[in-house]
Coordinates of C-alpha atoms in Angstrom, one line a residue:
Chain A
M1 CA 0.0 0.0 0.0
E2 CA 1.5 3.3 -1.1
E3 CA 2.0 5.9 1.7
K4 CA -0.3 8.3 -0.1
E5 CA -3.2 5.9 -0.1
L6 CA -3.3 5.7 3.6
S7 CA -6.0 7.5 5.6
H8 CA -5.1 10.7 7.3
R9 CA -6.8 9.5 10.4
K10 CA -4.7 8.1 13.1
S11 CA -5.3 5.3 15.6
H12 CA -4.6 5.9 19.3
H13 CA -3.8 2.5 20.8
S14 CA -2.1 2.2 24.1
D15 CA 1.6 1.3 24.0
K16 CA 0.8 -2.0 25.7
F17 CA -1.6 -2.9 22.9
K18 CA 0.9 -1.9 20.2
K19 CA 3.6 -3.9 22.0
D20 CA 1.3 -6.9 22.1
L21 CA 0.6 -6.7 18.4
T22 CA 4.3 -6.2 17.5
V23 CA 5.3 -9.3 19.5
R24 CA 2.7 -11.3 17.7
L25 CA 3.8 -10.0 14.3
N26 CA 7.5 -10.8 15.1
R27 CA 6.5 -14.3 15.9
I28 CA 4.6 -14.6 12.7
E29 CA 7.6 -13.3 10.8
G30 CA 9.7 -16.1 12.4
Q31 CA 7.0 -18.6 11.4
I32 CA 7.2 -17.4 7.7
R33 CA 11.0 -17.8 7.8
G34 CA 10.4 -21.3 9.3
V35 CA 8.2 -22.2 6.3
K36 CA 10.8 -21.1 3.9
G37 CA 13.3 -23.4 5.6
L38 CA 10.9 -26.3 5.4
I39 CA 10.4 -25.8 1.7
E40 CA 14.2 -25.4 1.2
K41 CA 14.8 -28.8 2.8
D42 CA 11.9 -30.6 1.0
A43 CA 9.8 -31.1 4.1
Y44 CA 6.7 -33.1 3.5
C45 CA 3.9 -30.9 2.2
D46 CA 1.4 -31.9 4.9
D47 CA 3.9 -30.5 7.5
V48 CA 4.4 -27.3 5.5
L49 CA 0.6 -26.8 5.1
T50 CA 0.1 -27.4 8.8
Q51 CA 2.6 -24.6 9.5
I52 CA 0.9 -22.2 7.1
T53 CA -2.5 -22.9 8.8
A54 CA -0.9 -22.0 12.1
I55 CA 0.3 -18.7 10.6
Q56 CA -3.1 -18.0 9.3
S57 CA -4.7 -18.6 12.7
A58 CA -2.1 -16.2 14.3
L59 CA -2.8 -13.5 11.7
N60 CA -6.6 -14.0 12.3
S61 CA -5.9 -13.3 16.0
V62 CA -4.1 -10.1 15.1
S63 CA -6.8 -8.8 12.8
R64 CA -9.5 -9.6 15.4
L65 CA -7.6 -7.8 18.1
L66 CA -7.2 -4.8 15.8
L67 CA -10.9 -4.8 14.8
E68 CA -11.9 -5.0 18.5
G69 CA -9.6 -2.1 19.4
H70 CA -10.9 -0.1 16.4
M71 CA -14.6 -0.7 17.3
K72 CA -14.2 0.0 21.0
S73 CA -12.3 3.3 20.4
C74 CA -12.6 5.0 17.0
V75 CA -16.0 3.6 16.0
V76 CA -17.6 4.5 19.3
E77 CA -16.0 7.9 19.5
R78 CA -17.0 8.9 16.0
I79 CA -20.6 7.8 16.4
Q80 CA -20.8 9.7 19.7
E81 CA -19.5 12.8 17.7
G82 CA -22.4 12.2 15.3
D83 CA -20.2 10.9 12.5
T84 CA -22.1 7.7 11.5
E85 CA -20.0 7.4 8.2
V86 CA -17.6 5.3 10.3
I87 CA -20.1 2.4 10.2
D88 CA -19.9 2.3 6.4
E89 CA -16.1 2.2 6.6
V90 CA -15.9 -0.5 9.2
L91 CA -18.5 -2.6 7.3
V92 CA -16.3 -2.5 4.2
T93 CA -13.4 -3.7 6.3
I94 CA -15.5 -6.5 8.0
K95 CA -16.8 -7.7 4.7
R96 CA -13.3 -7.9 3.4
M97 CA -12.3 -9.9 6.5
L98 CA -15.2 -12.2 6.0
K99 CA -14.3 -12.9 2.3
K100 CA -10.5 -13.5 2.8
Chain B
M1 CA 6.9 -27.3 15.1
E2 CA 9.7 -29.3 16.6
E3 CA 12.1 -31.0 14.1
K4 CA 11.3 -34.3 15.6
E5 CA 7.6 -34.0 14.9
L6 CA 8.1 -33.7 11.2
S7 CA 7.3 -36.5 8.9
H8 CA 10.2 -38.6 7.6
R9 CA 8.7 -38.4 4.1
K10 CA 10.2 -35.8 1.8
S11 CA 8.6 -33.8 -1.0
H12 CA 10.3 -33.6 -4.4
H13 CA 9.3 -30.3 -5.9
S14 CA 11.1 -28.8 -8.8
D15 CA 13.6 -26.1 -8.1
K16 CA 11.3 -23.7 -10.1
F17 CA 8.4 -24.5 -7.8
K18 CA 10.4 -24.0 -4.7
K19 CA 11.8 -20.8 -6.0
D20 CA 8.3 -19.5 -6.8
L21 CA 7.1 -20.3 -3.2
T22 CA 10.2 -18.7 -1.7
V23 CA 9.7 -15.5 -3.7
R24 CA 6.1 -15.4 -2.5
L25 CA 7.1 -16.0 1.2
N26 CA 9.8 -13.3 1.0
R27 CA 7.1 -10.9 -0.2
I28 CA 4.8 -11.9 2.6
E29 CA 7.6 -11.4 5.1
G30 CA 8.0 -7.9 3.8
Q31 CA 4.3 -7.3 4.2
I32 CA 4.4 -8.4 7.8
R33 CA 7.2 -5.9 8.4
G34 CA 5.1 -3.3 6.7
V35 CA 2.2 -4.0 9.1
K36 CA 4.5 -3.6 12.1
G37 CA 5.6 -0.2 10.7
L38 CA 1.9 0.8 10.2
I39 CA 1.1 -0.1 13.8
E40 CA 4.3 1.7 15.1
K41 CA 3.2 5.0 13.5
D42 CA -0.5 4.7 14.5
A43 CA -1.9 4.1 11.0
Y44 CA -5.6 4.0 10.9
C45 CA -6.9 0.5 11.8
D46 CA -8.9 0.1 8.6
D47 CA -5.7 0.5 6.7
V48 CA -3.8 -2.0 8.8
L49 CA -6.7 -4.5 8.6
T50 CA -6.7 -4.1 4.8
Q51 CA -3.0 -4.9 4.7
I52 CA -3.5 -8.0 6.9
T53 CA -6.3 -9.2 4.6
A54 CA -3.9 -8.9 1.7
I55 CA -1.3 -11.0 3.6
Q56 CA -3.9 -13.6 4.2
S57 CA -4.8 -13.8 0.5
A58 CA -1.1 -14.2 -0.3
L59 CA -0.8 -17.0 2.3
N60 CA -3.9 -18.7 0.9
S61 CA -2.3 -18.7 -2.5
V62 CA 0.9 -20.3 -1.2
S63 CA -1.1 -23.1 0.6
R64 CA -3.2 -23.8 -2.5
L65 CA -0.1 -24.1 -4.6
L66 CA 1.4 -26.5 -2.1
L67 CA -1.7 -28.6 -1.9
E68 CA -1.9 -28.7 -5.6
G69 CA 1.7 -29.8 -5.9
H70 CA 1.2 -32.3 -3.1
M71 CA -1.9 -33.9 -4.7
K72 CA -0.4 -34.0 -8.2
S73 CA 2.8 -35.7 -7.0
C74 CA 2.8 -37.5 -3.7
V75 CA -0.9 -38.3 -3.5
V76 CA -1.1 -39.7 -7.0
E77 CA 2.2 -41.7 -6.6
R78 CA 1.3 -43.2 -3.3
I79 CA -2.1 -44.3 -4.5
Q80 CA -0.6 -45.8 -7.6
E81 CA 1.8 -47.7 -5.3
G82 CA -1.3 -49.0 -3.5
D83 CA -0.9 -46.9 -0.4
T84 CA -4.3 -45.3 0.1
E85 CA -3.5 -44.1 3.6
V86 CA -2.3 -40.9 1.9
I87 CA -6.0 -40.0 1.3
D88 CA -6.7 -39.9 5.1
E89 CA -3.6 -37.8 5.6
V90 CA -4.4 -35.2 3.0
L91 CA -8.1 -35.1 4.2
V92 CA -6.8 -34.1 7.6
T93 CA -4.8 -31.3 6.0
I94 CA -7.7 -30.1 3.8
K95 CA -10.1 -30.1 6.8
R96 CA -7.6 -28.0 8.7
M97 CA -7.3 -25.6 5.8
L98 CA -11.1 -25.3 5.5
K99 CA -11.3 -24.5 9.2
K100 CA -8.6 -21.9 9.5
Chain C
M1 CA -32.2 -22.2 19.7
E2 CA -34.8 -22.3 22.4
E3 CA -37.3 -19.5 22.4
K4 CA -36.3 -18.6 26.0
E5 CA -32.7 -18.1 25.0
L6 CA -33.6 -15.4 22.6
S7 CA -32.8 -11.8 23.5
H8 CA -35.7 -9.7 24.6
R9 CA -34.5 -6.9 22.3
K10 CA -36.2 -6.6 19.0
S11 CA -35.0 -5.5 15.6
H12 CA -36.9 -3.0 13.6
H13 CA -36.2 -3.7 10.0
S14 CA -38.3 -2.2 7.2
D15 CA -40.8 -4.5 5.6
K16 CA -38.9 -4.2 2.3
F17 CA -35.7 -5.5 4.1
K18 CA -37.5 -8.4 5.7
K19 CA -39.2 -9.3 2.4
D20 CA -35.8 -9.3 0.7
L21 CA -34.3 -11.6 3.3
T22 CA -37.3 -13.9 3.2
V23 CA -37.1 -14.2 -0.6
R24 CA -33.4 -15.1 -0.3
L25 CA -34.1 -17.7 2.4
N26 CA -36.9 -19.2 0.3
R27 CA -34.4 -19.6 -2.5
I28 CA -31.8 -21.2 -0.2
E29 CA -34.5 -23.6 1.1
G30 CA -35.1 -24.6 -2.5
Q31 CA -31.4 -25.1 -3.1
I32 CA -31.2 -27.4 0.0
R33 CA -34.0 -29.5 -1.5
G34 CA -32.1 -29.6 -4.8
V35 CA -29.0 -31.0 -3.1
K36 CA -31.1 -33.7 -1.4
G37 CA -32.4 -34.6 -4.9
L38 CA -28.9 -34.7 -6.3
I39 CA -27.8 -37.1 -3.5
E40 CA -30.8 -39.2 -4.0
K41 CA -30.0 -39.8 -7.7
D42 CA -26.3 -40.4 -7.1
A43 CA -25.1 -37.2 -8.8
Y44 CA -21.4 -36.8 -9.0
C45 CA -19.9 -35.5 -5.8
D46 CA -18.2 -32.5 -7.5
D47 CA -21.6 -31.3 -8.7
V48 CA -23.1 -31.7 -5.3
L49 CA -20.2 -29.9 -3.6
T50 CA -20.5 -27.0 -6.2
Q51 CA -24.2 -26.7 -5.3
I52 CA -23.4 -26.6 -1.5
T53 CA -20.7 -23.9 -2.1
A54 CA -23.4 -21.8 -3.9
I55 CA -25.7 -22.2 -0.9
Q56 CA -22.9 -21.1 1.4
S57 CA -22.3 -18.0 -0.7
A58 CA -26.1 -17.2 -0.6
L59 CA -26.1 -17.7 3.2
N60 CA -23.1 -15.4 3.6
S61 CA -24.9 -12.7 1.7
V62 CA -27.9 -13.0 4.0
S63 CA -25.7 -12.8 7.1
R64 CA -23.8 -9.8 5.7
L65 CA -27.0 -8.0 5.0
L66 CA -28.2 -8.7 8.5
L67 CA -25.0 -7.5 10.1
E68 CA -25.1 -4.3 8.0
G69 CA -28.7 -3.7 8.9
H70 CA -27.9 -4.3 12.6
M71 CA -24.8 -2.0 12.7
K72 CA -26.6 0.8 10.8
S73 CA -29.6 0.7 13.1
C74 CA -29.3 -0.9 16.6
V75 CA -25.6 -0.4 17.0
V76 CA -25.6 3.3 16.1
E77 CA -28.7 4.0 18.1
R78 CA -27.5 2.2 21.3
I79 CA -24.1 4.0 21.1
Q80 CA -25.9 7.3 20.7
E81 CA -28.0 6.5 23.8
G82 CA -24.7 5.9 25.6
D83 CA -25.0 2.1 25.7
T84 CA -21.6 1.0 24.5
E85 CA -22.1 -2.6 25.6
V86 CA -23.6 -3.2 22.2
I87 CA -20.1 -3.1 20.8
D88 CA -19.1 -6.1 22.9
E89 CA -22.2 -8.0 21.7
V90 CA -21.7 -7.3 18.0
L91 CA -18.0 -8.2 18.3
V92 CA -19.0 -11.6 19.7
T93 CA -21.2 -12.1 16.7
I94 CA -18.6 -10.9 14.2
K95 CA -16.0 -13.2 15.6
R96 CA -18.4 -16.1 15.3
M97 CA -19.0 -15.1 11.7
L98 CA -15.2 -14.9 11.0
K99 CA -14.7 -18.4 12.5
K100 CA -17.5 -20.3 10.7
Chain D
M1 CA -27.5 -25.7 -11.8
E2 CA -29.1 -26.9 -15.0
E3 CA -29.6 -30.6 -15.3
K4 CA -27.6 -30.6 -18.5
E5 CA -24.6 -29.1 -16.9
L6 CA -24.3 -32.0 -14.5
S7 CA -21.5 -34.5 -15.0
H8 CA -22.4 -37.8 -16.5
R9 CA -20.4 -39.6 -13.9
K10 CA -22.3 -41.0 -10.9
S11 CA -21.3 -41.4 -7.3
H12 CA -21.9 -44.7 -5.6
H13 CA -22.4 -44.0 -1.9
S14 CA -23.8 -46.5 0.4
D15 CA -27.5 -46.1 1.4
K16 CA -26.3 -45.5 4.9
F17 CA -24.1 -42.6 3.8
K18 CA -26.9 -41.1 1.7
K19 CA -29.4 -41.5 4.5
D20 CA -27.0 -39.6 6.9
L21 CA -26.6 -36.8 4.5
T22 CA -30.3 -36.5 3.9
V23 CA -31.0 -36.4 7.6
R24 CA -28.5 -33.6 8.0
L25 CA -30.0 -31.7 5.0
N26 CA -33.5 -32.1 6.4
R27 CA -32.3 -30.6 9.7
I28 CA -30.7 -27.7 7.8
E29 CA -33.9 -27.1 5.9
G30 CA -35.7 -26.8 9.2
Q31 CA -33.1 -24.4 10.5
I32 CA -33.6 -22.2 7.4
R33 CA -37.3 -22.1 8.1
G34 CA -36.5 -21.2 11.7
V35 CA -34.5 -18.2 10.6
K36 CA -37.4 -17.0 8.4
G37 CA -39.6 -17.2 11.4
L38 CA -37.1 -15.2 13.5
I39 CA -37.0 -12.5 10.9
E40 CA -40.7 -12.4 10.6
K41 CA -41.1 -11.7 14.3
D42 CA -38.3 -9.2 14.4
A43 CA -35.9 -11.3 16.5
Y44 CA -32.8 -9.4 17.5
C45 CA -30.2 -9.5 14.7
D46 CA -27.5 -11.1 16.9
D47 CA -29.8 -14.1 17.5
V48 CA -30.6 -14.4 13.8
L49 CA -26.9 -14.2 12.9
T50 CA -26.0 -16.9 15.5
Q51 CA -28.6 -19.2 13.9
I52 CA -27.2 -18.6 10.4
T53 CA -23.7 -19.3 11.7
A54 CA -25.0 -22.6 13.0
I55 CA -26.5 -23.5 9.6
Q56 CA -23.2 -22.7 7.9
S57 CA -21.3 -25.0 10.3
A58 CA -23.9 -27.7 9.5
L59 CA -23.4 -27.2 5.8
N60 CA -19.7 -27.3 6.2
S61 CA -20.0 -30.7 7.8
V62 CA -22.1 -32.0 4.9
S63 CA -19.6 -30.7 2.4
R64 CA -16.6 -32.2 4.3
L65 CA -18.4 -35.6 4.5
L66 CA -19.1 -35.5 0.8
L67 CA -15.5 -34.5 0.0
E68 CA -14.2 -37.3 2.2
G69 CA -16.6 -39.9 0.5
H70 CA -15.6 -38.6 -2.9
M71 CA -11.8 -38.8 -2.3
K72 CA -12.0 -42.2 -0.6
S73 CA -14.0 -43.8 -3.5
C74 CA -14.0 -42.0 -6.9
V75 CA -10.7 -40.3 -6.6
V76 CA -8.8 -43.4 -5.4
E77 CA -10.5 -45.6 -8.0
R78 CA -9.9 -43.3 -10.9
I79 CA -6.2 -42.9 -10.0
Q80 CA -5.9 -46.7 -9.7
E81 CA -7.4 -46.9 -13.2
G82 CA -4.7 -44.6 -14.4
D83 CA -7.0 -41.6 -14.8
T84 CA -5.2 -38.8 -13.0
E85 CA -7.4 -36.1 -14.4
V86 CA -9.6 -36.6 -11.4
I87 CA -7.0 -34.8 -9.4
D88 CA -7.5 -31.6 -11.4
E89 CA -11.2 -31.9 -11.0
V90 CA -11.1 -32.3 -7.2
L91 CA -8.6 -29.5 -6.9
V92 CA -11.1 -27.1 -8.6
T93 CA -13.7 -28.3 -6.1
I94 CA -11.4 -27.9 -3.1
K95 CA -10.3 -24.4 -4.1
R96 CA -14.0 -23.4 -4.5
M97 CA -14.6 -24.8 -1.0
L98 CA -11.6 -22.9 0.4
K99 CA -12.8 -19.6 -1.1
K100 CA -16.5 -19.7 -0.1

């Protein structure tokens, strides 16, 4: 995603929340490297596929945490400020998550 | 996954296939690092979630390619050798993929 | 689901919206009957599985429409009334939808 | 799906297997009717969505059973007869199931 396509809005997560997400993403990065190693040494496909499924579960957890943080902060705040457009935005995101 | 848990079987993918998977996984690793950067600089959640969905699609492609390679080589060969147990194994893997 | 487990809250969808959902569900009911017929006459599994996938897409559409209606009406209204608990409720529902 | 689009191949499931699938599909049909009733009487969306998720799980079970039956019979038999094209066919079906 190009920098310029990004929303001008900002999120305001606590440092603890950001730290938790970063730790999870570091672990996922390590898992991806692990899968590359498995492929390099011709590991059996079933084992590789099992590892990829584990990465997908870990990514699902990250996206659910982010959605939860988003809905409990930005979405609530913007609705309370009378800006209901945020609902359309988050629905687009949720539908994308449901389709993936 | 601990080394010792891995199957003793080996896959025999072509170098071209392994290269293709590795290129895809390198790109996914870069995308994970990108998401960490977005979280670090408080990018808007919708943007982060969109990026994660893109990573999940990319991982889905890798696992479909692996499943396809597996079924067209190992599964066919083992059935032709009279070893139908491979069907039970691959069904476990497919069910795991369907659940993720 | 037992009657008594149901929420005491009510939804207030327009008749047009309810009619649309009912038409979709009638069609899905017909598709289910179609699948039973296919199984009865030993249709090839690939064909039956394709039909089931079509039913699942149709059900996904119904649940996305319902979620959209819910978020645009009940969720917005309850937040505007200061009842932010609705966010926790809808997050439980969304997570269930993401897991299915 | 039009009759004429259906494969000329036939499945040969046991009566017990067909009976099991039909019982499951009858139950799903009843659940669809239940959802229509919930919408009719303005049940709370969360309750309706929970019911739809249950139907989707039930349909997933049916399609996994069918895939399993298919792979253990037709796929194995056709490979043993030297017809490996069945792998391409079932991969199309599995990819469709993974995308739904």
